[in-house]
Coordinates of C-alpha atoms in Angstrom, one line a residue:
Chain X
X1 CA 22.2 3.1 27.4
X2 CA 22.3 5.9 29.9
X3 CA 22.1 9.4 28.5
X4 CA 22.1 12.7 30.4
X5 CA 18.8 14.3 31.1
X6 CA 19.3 17.4 29.0
X7 CA 19.9 15.5 25.7
X8 CA 17.0 13.3 26.6
X9 CA 14.8 16.4 27.0
X10 CA 16.0 17.9 23.7
X11 CA 15.2 14.4 21.9
X12 CA 11.8 14.4 23.5
X13 CA 10.9 17.9 22.4
X14 CA 12.1 17.3 18.7
X15 CA 10.2 14.1 18.5
X16 CA 7.1 15.7 20.0
X17 CA 7.3 18.5 17.5
X18 CA 7.6 15.7 14.8
X19 CA 4.5 14.1 16.1
X20 CA 2.5 17.3 16.1
X21 CA 3.5 18.0 12.5
X22 CA 2.7 14.5 11.6
X23 CA -0.8 14.5 13.1
X24 CA -1.6 18.2 12.2
X25 CA -3.2 17.4 8.8
X26 CA -5.5 14.9 10.3
X27 CA -6.4 17.4 13.1
X28 CA -7.0 20.3 10.7
X29 CA -9.3 18.0 8.7
X30 CA -11.4 16.9 11.8
X31 CA -11.6 20.3 13.2
X32 CA -12.8 21.9 9.9
X33 CA -15.4 19.2 9.3
X34 CA -17.5 20.8 12.0
X35 CA -17.6 24.2 10.7
X36 CA -19.8 25.8 8.1
X37 CA -18.2 26.3 4.6
X38 CA -17.7 30.0 4.8
X39 CA -15.8 29.6 8.2
X40 CA -13.8 26.8 6.6
X41 CA -12.7 28.9 3.8
X42 CA -12.0 32.1 5.8
X43 CA -10.2 30.6 8.9
X44 CA -9.1 27.1 8.2
X45 CA -6.7 27.1 11.3
X46 CA -9.3 28.4 13.8
X47 CA -11.4 26.3 16.2
X48 CA -15.0 26.1 15.3
X49 CA -17.2 28.6 17.2
X50 CA -19.5 25.8 17.9
X51 CA -19.2 22.2 17.1
X52 CA -22.1 21.3 14.8
X53 CA -22.9 18.0 13.2
X54 CA -24.9 19.5 10.3
X55 CA -22.0 18.7 7.9
X56 CA -21.9 15.1 9.0
X57 CA -25.7 14.7 8.4
X58 CA -25.3 16.2 4.9
X59 CA -22.3 14.1 4.2
X60 CA -23.9 10.8 5.6
X61 CA -26.7 11.1 3.1
X62 CA -24.7 12.4 0.2
X63 CA -22.2 9.6 0.3
X64 CA -24.5 6.9 1.7
X65 CA -22.1 5.9 4.5
X66 CA -24.0 2.8 5.6
X67 CA -24.2 1.5 2.1
X68 CA -20.5 2.1 1.2
X69 CA -19.3 0.7 4.5
X70 CA -21.5 -2.4 4.0
X71 CA -20.0 -2.9 0.4
X72 CA -16.5 -2.4 1.6
X73 CA -17.0 -4.7 4.6
X74 CA -18.5 -7.5 2.4
X75 CA -15.7 -7.1 -0.2
X76 CA -12.9 -7.0 2.3
X77 CA -14.1 -9.9 4.3
X78 CA -14.8 -12.3 1.5
X79 CA -11.7 -11.3 -0.3
X80 CA -9.5 -11.8 2.8
X81 CA -11.1 -15.0 3.9
X82 CA -10.7 -16.5 0.4
X83 CA -7.1 -15.5 0.1
X84 CA -6.4 -17.1 3.5
X85 CA -8.1 -20.5 2.8
X86 CA -6.4 -20.7 -0.6
X87 CA -3.1 -19.7 0.4
X88 CA -3.1 -22.0 3.5
X89 CA -4.2 -25.0 1.4
X90 CA -1.6 -24.4 -1.3
X91 CA 1.2 -23.7 1.2
X92 CA 0.5 -26.8 3.3
X93 CA 0.1 -29.2 0.4
X94 CA 3.1 -27.9 -1.7
X95 CA 5.3 -28.0 1.6
X96 CA 4.2 -31.5 2.5
X97 CA 4.0 -33.1 -0.9
X98 CA 6.6 -31.5 -3.1
X99 CA 6.1 -32.5 -6.7
X100 CA 7.3 -30.9 -10.0
X101 CA 3.9 -29.2 -10.3
X102 CA 3.8 -27.8 -6.8
X103 CA 7.3 -26.6 -7.1
X104 CA 6.5 -24.7 -10.3
X105 CA 3.3 -23.4 -9.1
X106 CA 4.8 -22.1 -5.8
X107 CA 7.5 -20.2 -7.6
X108 CA 5.0 -18.8 -10.1
X109 CA 2.8 -17.5 -7.2
X110 CA 5.9 -15.8 -5.5
X111 CA 7.0 -14.4 -8.9
X112 CA 3.6 -12.8 -9.3
X113 CA 4.4 -10.5 -6.5
X114 CA 6.5 -8.6 -9.0
X115 CA 3.7 -8.1 -11.5
X116 CA 2.0 -4.6 -10.8
X117 CA -1.8 -4.5 -11.0
X118 CA -1.7 -2.1 -13.8
X119 CA 0.1 -4.7 -16.1
X120 CA -2.8 -7.1 -15.8
X121 CA -5.8 -4.8 -15.1
X122 CA -6.8 -4.3 -18.7
X123 CA -7.2 -7.8 -19.8
X124 CA -8.6 -8.7 -16.4
X125 CA -11.6 -6.7 -17.3
X126 CA -12.0 -8.8 -20.3
X127 CA -11.8 -12.1 -18.3
X128 CA -14.4 -10.8 -15.9
X129 CA -16.7 -9.9 -18.8
X130 CA -16.1 -13.3 -20.1
X131 CA -17.0 -14.9 -16.7
X132 CA -20.1 -12.5 -16.4
X133 CA -18.6 -11.0 -13.3
X134 CA -17.7 -7.6 -14.6
X135 CA -18.9 -4.9 -12.2
X136 CA -20.1 -7.3 -9.6
X137 CA -18.9 -7.8 -6.0
X138 CA -17.9 -11.6 -6.7
X139 CA -15.9 -10.4 -9.6
X140 CA -13.8 -8.0 -7.5
X141 CA -13.5 -10.5 -4.7
X142 CA -12.2 -13.2 -7.3
X143 CA -9.6 -10.6 -8.4
X144 CA -8.4 -10.1 -4.8
X145 CA -8.1 -13.9 -4.3
X146 CA -5.7 -14.1 -7.3
X147 CA -3.7 -11.1 -6.6
X148 CA -3.5 -11.5 -2.7
X149 CA -2.6 -15.1 -3.0
X150 CA 1.3 -14.3 -3.3
X151 CA 1.6 -12.4 0.0
X152 CA -0.5 -14.7 2.0
X153 CA 1.3 -17.9 0.5
X154 CA 4.6 -16.4 1.2
X155 CA 3.7 -15.6 4.9
X156 CA 1.9 -18.8 5.7
X157 CA 4.4 -21.1 4.0
X158 CA 7.0 -20.0 6.6
X159 CA 4.5 -20.9 9.2
X160 CA 4.0 -24.4 7.8
X161 CA 7.8 -24.9 7.7
X162 CA 7.9 -24.6 11.5
X163 CA 5.0 -27.1 12.2
X164 CA 6.1 -30.4 13.7
X165 CA 5.2 -33.3 11.4
X166 CA 4.9 -35.7 14.2
X167 CA 1.7 -34.1 15.2
X168 CA 0.1 -34.8 11.8
X169 CA 1.5 -38.4 11.9
X170 CA 0.0 -39.1 15.3
X171 CA -3.4 -37.9 14.2
X172 CA -3.1 -40.0 10.9
X173 CA -2.4 -43.1 13.1
X174 CA -5.5 -42.1 15.2
X175 CA -7.6 -42.4 12.1
X176 CA -7.9 -38.8 10.9
X177 CA -8.3 -38.3 7.2
X178 CA -6.2 -35.8 5.1
X179 CA -8.9 -33.2 5.3
X180 CA -9.4 -33.6 9.0
X181 CA -5.8 -33.3 9.7
X182 CA -5.7 -30.1 7.8
X183 CA -8.9 -28.6 9.3
X184 CA -8.4 -30.0 13.0
X185 CA -4.6 -29.9 13.5
X186 CA -2.8 -27.7 10.8
X187 CA -5.1 -24.7 10.5
X188 CA -5.4 -24.2 14.2
X189 CA -1.6 -24.4 14.6
X190 CA -1.1 -21.9 11.9
X191 CA -3.6 -19.4 13.5
X192 CA -1.0 -16.8 14.7
X193 CA 0.5 -16.3 11.2
X194 CA -3.2 -16.4 9.7
X195 CA -4.3 -13.9 12.0
X196 CA -1.5 -11.5 11.1
X197 CA -2.1 -12.0 7.5
X198 CA -5.8 -11.5 8.0
X199 CA -5.3 -8.1 9.6
X200 CA -2.7 -6.9 7.1
X201 CA -4.9 -8.0 4.1
X202 CA -8.0 -6.4 5.6
X203 CA -6.1 -3.1 5.6
X204 CA -4.9 -3.7 2.1
X205 CA -8.3 -4.4 0.7
X206 CA -10.2 -1.8 2.6
X207 CA -7.8 0.9 1.4
X208 CA -7.4 -0.4 -2.1
X209 CA -8.6 1.9 -4.8
X210 CA -7.3 0.5 -8.1
X211 CA -9.2 -2.9 -8.2
X212 CA -12.6 -1.4 -7.4
X213 CA -12.0 1.5 -9.9
X214 CA -11.3 -0.9 -12.6
X215 CA -13.7 -3.9 -11.7
X216 CA -16.7 -2.3 -9.7
X217 CA -17.9 0.5 -12.0
X218 CA -21.4 0.6 -10.5
X219 CA -22.5 3.3 -8.2
X220 CA -24.5 0.9 -5.9
X221 CA -21.7 -1.2 -5.3
X222 CA -19.2 1.6 -4.5
X223 CA -16.6 1.0 -1.8
X224 CA -15.4 3.6 0.5
X225 CA -12.6 4.6 -1.7
X226 CA -14.7 4.9 -4.9
X227 CA -17.4 6.9 -3.1
X228 CA -14.8 9.5 -1.8
X229 CA -13.4 9.6 -5.3
X230 CA -16.7 10.2 -6.9
X231 CA -17.6 12.8 -4.3
X232 CA -14.5 14.9 -5.1
X233 CA -15.3 14.5 -8.7
X234 CA -18.8 15.9 -8.2
X235 CA -18.3 18.8 -5.9
X236 CA -15.2 20.8 -6.4
X237 CA -14.4 22.7 -3.1
X238 CA -17.5 21.6 -1.2
X239 CA -15.3 21.1 1.8
X240 CA -18.3 21.1 4.3
X241 CA -19.3 17.8 2.7
X242 CA -15.9 16.3 1.7
X243 CA -14.2 16.8 5.2
X244 CA -16.8 15.0 7.3
X245 CA -17.0 12.3 4.5
X246 CA -13.2 11.8 4.8
X247 CA -13.3 11.7 8.6
X248 CA -16.1 9.1 8.6
X249 CA -14.3 6.9 6.1
X250 CA -11.2 7.0 8.3
X251 CA -12.9 6.2 11.5
X252 CA -13.2 2.5 11.4
X253 CA -9.5 2.2 10.2
X254 CA -8.4 4.3 13.1
X255 CA -10.4 2.5 15.7
X256 CA -9.1 -0.9 14.5
X257 CA -5.6 0.4 14.4
X258 CA -5.7 1.5 17.9
X259 CA -7.3 -1.8 19.2
X260 CA -4.8 -4.0 17.2
X261 CA -1.8 -1.8 17.2
X262 CA 0.6 -4.4 18.5
X263 CA -0.7 -7.1 16.2
X264 CA -0.3 -4.9 13.2
X265 CA 3.1 -3.5 13.8
X266 CA 4.2 -7.2 14.8
X267 CA 2.9 -8.4 11.5
X268 CA 4.8 -5.7 9.5
X269 CA 7.9 -6.8 11.3
X270 CA 7.4 -10.4 10.7
X271 CA 6.7 -9.9 6.9
X272 CA 10.0 -7.9 6.8
X273 CA 12.1 -10.5 8.5
X274 CA 11.0 -13.2 6.2
X275 CA 11.7 -11.1 3.2
Chain L
X1 CA -2.4 -38.5 -3.8
X2 CA -4.0 -37.3 -7.1
X3 CA -7.1 -36.3 -5.6
X4 CA -5.2 -34.6 -2.7
X5 CA -3.4 -32.5 -5.3
X6 CA -6.7 -31.6 -7.0
X7 CA -8.4 -30.7 -3.7
X8 CA -5.6 -28.6 -2.1
X9 CA -4.0 -27.1 -5.4
X10 CA -7.0 -27.2 -7.8
X11 CA -8.8 -24.1 -6.5
X12 CA -5.8 -21.9 -6.1
X13 CA -4.6 -22.8 -9.6
X14 CA -7.9 -22.0 -11.2
X15 CA -8.1 -18.5 -9.5
X16 CA -4.4 -17.8 -10.2
X17 CA -4.9 -18.7 -13.9
X18 CA -8.0 -16.6 -14.2
X19 CA -6.8 -13.5 -12.5
X20 CA -3.0 -13.5 -13.1
X21 CA -1.7 -15.8 -15.8
X22 CA -4.4 -15.5 -18.5
X23 CA -4.6 -11.6 -18.2
X24 CA -0.8 -11.6 -18.4
X25 CA -0.7 -13.6 -21.5
X26 CA -3.6 -11.7 -23.1
X27 CA -1.8 -8.4 -22.3
X28 CA 1.2 -9.7 -24.3
X29 CA -1.2 -10.4 -27.3
X30 CA -3.1 -7.2 -27.1
X31 CA 0.2 -5.3 -26.9
X32 CA 0.7 -6.0 -30.7
X33 CA -2.6 -4.7 -31.7
X34 CA -4.4 -1.4 -32.1
X35 CA -7.6 -2.4 -30.4
X36 CA -9.6 0.5 -28.9
X37 CA -11.3 -1.7 -26.2
X38 CA -14.7 -1.5 -27.8
X39 CA -15.0 -2.4 -31.4
X40 CA -14.9 -6.1 -32.6
X41 CA -12.1 -5.3 -34.9
X42 CA -8.6 -6.1 -33.8
X43 CA -5.8 -5.3 -36.1
X44 CA -2.3 -6.4 -35.3
X45 CA 0.3 -3.8 -35.9
X46 CA 3.6 -5.5 -35.0
X47 CA 5.8 -3.4 -32.9
X48 CA 4.1 -0.2 -33.6
X49 CA 2.9 0.4 -30.0
X50 CA 6.5 -0.2 -28.7
X51 CA 7.9 2.1 -31.3
X52 CA 5.5 4.8 -30.2
X53 CA 6.4 4.2 -26.6
X54 CA 10.3 4.4 -27.0
X55 CA 10.2 7.2 -29.7
X56 CA 8.2 9.3 -27.2
X57 CA 5.2 9.6 -29.4
X58 CA 3.2 8.1 -26.6
X59 CA 3.5 10.0 -23.2
X60 CA 4.8 6.9 -21.5
X61 CA 8.5 8.2 -21.5
X62 CA 7.4 11.4 -19.8
X63 CA 5.6 9.4 -17.1
X64 CA 8.6 7.1 -16.8
X65 CA 10.9 10.1 -16.2
X66 CA 8.6 11.6 -13.7
X67 CA 8.2 8.4 -11.7
X68 CA 11.9 7.8 -11.7
X69 CA 12.6 11.3 -10.4
X70 CA 10.0 11.1 -7.8
X71 CA 11.1 7.6 -6.7
X72 CA 14.7 8.7 -6.2
X73 CA 13.6 11.7 -4.0
X74 CA 10.9 9.9 -1.9
X75 CA 12.8 6.7 -1.3
X76 CA 15.8 8.8 0.0
X77 CA 13.7 11.0 2.2
X78 CA 11.4 8.2 3.5
X79 CA 14.4 6.0 4.5
X80 CA 16.4 9.0 6.1
X81 CA 13.4 10.1 8.1
X82 CA 12.4 6.5 8.9
X83 CA 15.8 5.7 10.2
X84 CA 16.0 9.0 12.3
X85 CA 12.6 8.3 13.8
X86 CA 13.7 4.7 14.6
X87 CA 16.8 5.8 16.4
X88 CA 14.9 8.6 18.4
X89 CA 12.1 6.1 19.3
X90 CA 14.4 3.4 20.5
X91 CA 15.7 5.7 23.1
X92 CA 14.0 5.4 26.5
X93 CA 11.6 8.4 25.8
X94 CA 8.4 9.0 27.8
X95 CA 5.3 8.3 25.7
X96 CA 7.4 6.2 23.3
X97 CA 4.6 3.8 22.2
X98 CA 2.0 6.5 21.5
X99 CA 4.6 8.4 19.4
X100 CA 5.4 5.3 17.4
X101 CA 1.8 4.9 16.8
X102 CA 1.3 8.5 15.6
X103 CA 4.1 8.2 13.1
X104 CA 2.7 4.9 11.8
X105 CA -0.9 6.2 11.6
X106 CA -0.9 7.5 8.0
X107 CA 0.4 4.2 6.9
X108 CA -2.8 2.5 7.8
X109 CA -4.9 4.7 5.4
X110 CA -5.3 4.5 1.8
X111 CA -3.3 6.8 -0.5
X112 CA -6.4 8.1 -2.1
X113 CA -8.0 9.4 1.2
X114 CA -4.5 10.8 2.2
X115 CA -4.3 12.6 -1.1
X116 CA -7.6 14.3 -0.7
X117 CA -6.9 15.2 2.9
X118 CA -3.7 16.9 1.8
X119 CA -5.5 18.5 -1.1
X120 CA -7.3 20.4 1.6
X121 CA -4.1 21.3 3.4
X122 CA -2.4 22.5 0.4
X123 CA -5.4 24.5 -0.9
X124 CA -6.7 25.9 2.4
X125 CA -4.3 25.1 5.3
X126 CA -0.9 26.0 3.8
X127 CA -2.1 29.5 2.7
X128 CA -3.6 30.2 6.2
X129 CA -0.3 29.3 7.8
X130 CA 1.5 31.4 5.4
X131 CA -0.6 34.4 6.1
X132 CA -0.2 33.9 9.9
X133 CA 3.5 33.6 9.8
X134 CA 4.1 35.9 6.9
X135 CA 5.9 33.2 4.9
X136 CA 5.6 33.2 1.2
X137 CA 6.8 29.6 1.0
X138 CA 3.4 28.5 2.2
X139 CA 1.2 30.8 0.3
X140 CA 2.3 29.5 -3.3
X141 CA -0.1 27.7 -5.5
X142 CA 1.0 24.4 -4.3
X143 CA -0.9 22.2 -6.7
X144 CA -0.8 24.7 -9.5
X145 CA 2.9 24.7 -10.8
X146 CA 4.9 21.8 -11.8
X147 CA 7.7 22.1 -9.3
X148 CA 5.4 22.6 -6.4
X149 CA 3.1 19.8 -7.3
X150 CA 6.0 17.6 -7.5
X151 CA 7.0 18.7 -4.0
X152 CA 3.5 18.2 -2.8
X153 CA 3.6 14.6 -3.9
X154 CA 6.9 14.1 -2.2
X155 CA 5.6 15.5 1.1
X156 CA 2.5 13.3 1.0
X157 CA 4.5 10.2 0.2
X158 CA 7.1 10.7 2.8
X159 CA 4.5 11.4 5.3
X160 CA 2.5 8.3 4.4
X161 CA 5.5 5.8 4.3
X162 CA 8.2 7.0 6.8
X163 CA 6.2 5.1 9.6
X164 CA 6.7 1.9 7.7
X165 CA 10.5 2.2 7.5
X166 CA 10.5 3.4 11.2
X167 CA 8.8 0.1 12.3
X168 CA 11.3 -2.1 10.4
X169 CA 14.2 -0.1 11.7
X170 CA 13.0 -0.3 15.2
X171 CA 12.8 -4.0 14.8
X172 CA 16.4 -3.8 13.5
X173 CA 17.9 -1.6 16.2
X174 CA 16.3 -3.6 19.1
X175 CA 17.6 -6.8 17.8
X176 CA 21.3 -5.7 18.2
X177 CA 22.8 -7.3 21.4
X178 CA 23.5 -4.6 24.1
X179 CA 26.7 -6.4 25.1
X180 CA 28.1 -5.5 21.7
X181 CA 27.2 -1.9 22.2
X182 CA 28.6 -1.9 25.8
X183 CA 31.9 -3.4 24.8
X184 CA 32.3 -0.7 21.9
X185 CA 31.7 1.9 24.6
X186 CA 34.2 0.4 26.9
X187 CA 36.7 0.4 23.9
X188 CA 36.0 4.2 23.8
X189 CA 33.7 4.4 20.8
X190 CA 31.6 7.6 20.8
X191 CA 27.8 7.2 20.2
X192 CA 27.8 8.6 16.7
X193 CA 30.8 6.3 15.8
X194 CA 29.0 3.3 17.3
X195 CA 25.9 4.1 15.3
X196 CA 27.7 4.4 12.0
X197 CA 30.3 1.7 12.4
X198 CA 28.4 -0.9 14.3
X199 CA 24.7 -0.4 14.5
X200 CA 24.0 0.6 10.8
X201 CA 26.1 -2.2 9.2
X202 CA 24.1 -4.7 11.4
X203 CA 20.8 -3.3 10.1
X204 CA 21.7 -3.7 6.4
X205 CA 19.4 -6.8 5.9
X206 CA 16.5 -4.6 7.3
X207 CA 17.6 -1.6 5.3
X208 CA 17.4 -3.9 2.3
X209 CA 13.7 -4.8 3.0
X210 CA 12.9 -1.1 3.4
X211 CA 14.5 -0.2 0.3
X212 CA 12.9 -3.0 -1.6
X213 CA 9.5 -2.0 -0.4
X214 CA 9.8 1.8 -0.7
X215 CA 11.3 1.5 -4.2
X216 CA 8.7 -0.9 -5.6
X217 CA 5.8 0.9 -4.0
X218 CA 7.2 4.4 -5.3
X219 CA 7.4 3.0 -8.8
X220 CA 3.7 1.8 -8.7
X221 CA 2.5 5.2 -7.4
X222 CA -1.1 5.8 -8.4
X223 CA -3.6 6.8 -5.8
X224 CA -1.8 10.1 -4.5
X225 CA -1.5 11.1 -8.1
X226 CA -5.2 10.6 -8.7
X227 CA -6.4 12.4 -5.6
X228 CA -3.8 15.1 -5.1
X229 CA -2.8 16.4 -8.5
X230 CA -4.9 14.3 -11.1
X231 CA -1.6 14.0 -12.9
X232 CA -1.3 17.7 -13.6
X233 CA -0.5 20.5 -14.1
X234 CA -0.1 19.8 -17.8
X235 CA 0.4 16.1 -17.1
X236 CA 3.6 16.8 -15.3
X237 CA 2.9 14.5 -12.3
X238 CA 1.5 11.6 -14.3
X239 CA 3.0 8.4 -12.9
X240 CA 3.5 5.3 -15.0
X241 CA 0.5 3.6 -13.6
X242 CA -1.8 6.6 -14.0
X243 CA -0.6 7.0 -17.6
X244 CA -1.5 3.4 -18.4
X245 CA -4.9 3.8 -16.7
X246 CA -5.6 7.0 -18.7
X247 CA -4.6 5.5 -22.0
X248 CA -6.7 2.4 -21.5
X249 CA -9.9 3.8 -19.9
X250 CA -9.9 7.4 -20.8
X251 CA -8.2 7.5 -24.2
X252 CA -9.5 4.1 -25.5
X253 CA -6.1 3.1 -26.7
X254 CA -6.2 -0.4 -25.3
X255 CA -3.4 -1.8 -27.5
X256 CA -1.0 0.9 -26.6
X257 CA -1.9 0.7 -22.9
X258 CA -1.2 -3.1 -22.7
X259 CA 2.2 -2.4 -24.4
X260 CA 2.9 0.3 -21.8
X261 CA 1.8 -2.1 -19.1
X262 CA 4.3 -4.7 -20.3
X263 CA 7.2 -2.1 -20.5
X264 CA 6.2 -1.0 -17.0
X265 CA 6.4 -4.6 -15.6
X266 CA 9.8 -5.1 -17.2
X267 CA 11.0 -1.8 -15.6
X268 CA 9.8 -2.7 -12.2
X269 CA 11.3 -6.3 -12.6
X270 CA 14.7 -4.8 -13.7
X271 CA 15.0 -2.1 -11.1
X272 CA 13.8 -4.4 -8.1
X273 CA 16.2 -7.2 -9.1
X274 CA 19.2 -5.0 -9.5
X275 CA 18.4 -3.4 -6.2
X276 CA 18.0 -6.8 -4.4
X277 CA 21.2 -8.1 -6.2
X278 CA 23.2 -5.2 -4.9
X279 CA 21.9 -5.2 -1.5
X280 CA 22.4 -8.9 -1.0
X281 CA 26.0 -8.6 -2.2
X282 CA 26.5 -5.7 0.2
X283 CA 25.0 -7.8 3.0
X284 CA 27.4 -10.7 2.3
X285 CA 30.3 -8.3 2.3
X286 CA 29.5 -6.9 5.7
X287 CA 28.4 -10.0 7.4

């Protein structure tokens, strides 16, 4: 559509103003994270006189950034890999070998998308205690496997539906067993949808607060979200520690988002279209 | 094929049973008890917990009312802003892609972190802006009164989620065939008319998705309540999920909390199915 340049310019200015307003909170946070506390409180909108990393050193030690990043990475990676393996196996088998059980199980998984975590979290703690997994990383990971299954299953099943059956048949004739067909043929063919589920679920688990809050009540095992929450509980208005901690906790997310922007947005759209 | 079923469906069945099915079943049983979460004694009290919920003795109804109000306001604003952004950013603007990324950015971060960032903005940033521009609007105690705390939560949630609707609506708008728009133009349709009569109706399936997602995530609101207002002042911004969490883990009312959690589930189920049903009907009317 052609538009006249004046209305284009006005649209551009309005959108630019919107972008500035949208980014301002993040910018104010980053800017203040380099200032001493008295300057933060007195002049929160002013540029720092000098950019000092003192706050960052303090926050790094206070929050134990390497430890919480490591915990969060371990939890996220194991959670998402497990979810994907379980969901791919289930979706593939249920699609190729429909039985009464696989139909019931598929609908149960999809229905579980409607169950909010708050509904099952209280007894889930009991189950984890029974399995001796309460307040352990494997326990939290197990919870993610069960809760993340629905969305991953939903996405991957639509991928399985588009797979040509002839390929699997040909492989079977050439002497591949069921497992080999799955590992060598099906899984690689599903890699585009698997990758977008991987990225979306990584963001979900990395940012999730409720599951670790309920199932990882152990300071040594703190994830990023838990550590930030604890920090704000301990020091009220110590912005000189809180702001650099917040900035550091966001950094990995922002870097990955910038690198994988197209994939992430594409994945969101794919998820929406299938809904 | 029995071993194939076992191999491919067995592991996911076990995980699903342990994490979803069994806890859900247990929560139904607990909801009829007065267990406090610690003692070995569990007494079954019939429908007592549900009576307390619906008579307003427990605070769940207040949390429900708050969640309903904030859902209505945020869903409306998120979708309006998201659609506006999508319309603006499907025009051929310079810097279009970085702009889209900027609006989507808050969506990539956790609600807890965003809430804490905004705590700083409301406590330190807004008063400073207010002083500079001499606007009383900004210098209020944003997190201190019931009305402004509600508004603060609306601001943060709209800021966080508008980018999601924008992405969906960009997909919708760019999927419309340009021939259709051209022919409408030839027939003398003005841009606004084309948008309202042709583009928007074609986007209804996508609007359905956006509404479904924004409604269900607003009803489950938890993180921003924890980090921004802690449910206050005077419990006025306690969402349903936060109320359940507090009753279970802070007030040691396990039985009551599981009953509330079940009611919560039924509410979400009811609202989302009504919404899905109505949008599907609307879709079939238009298409």
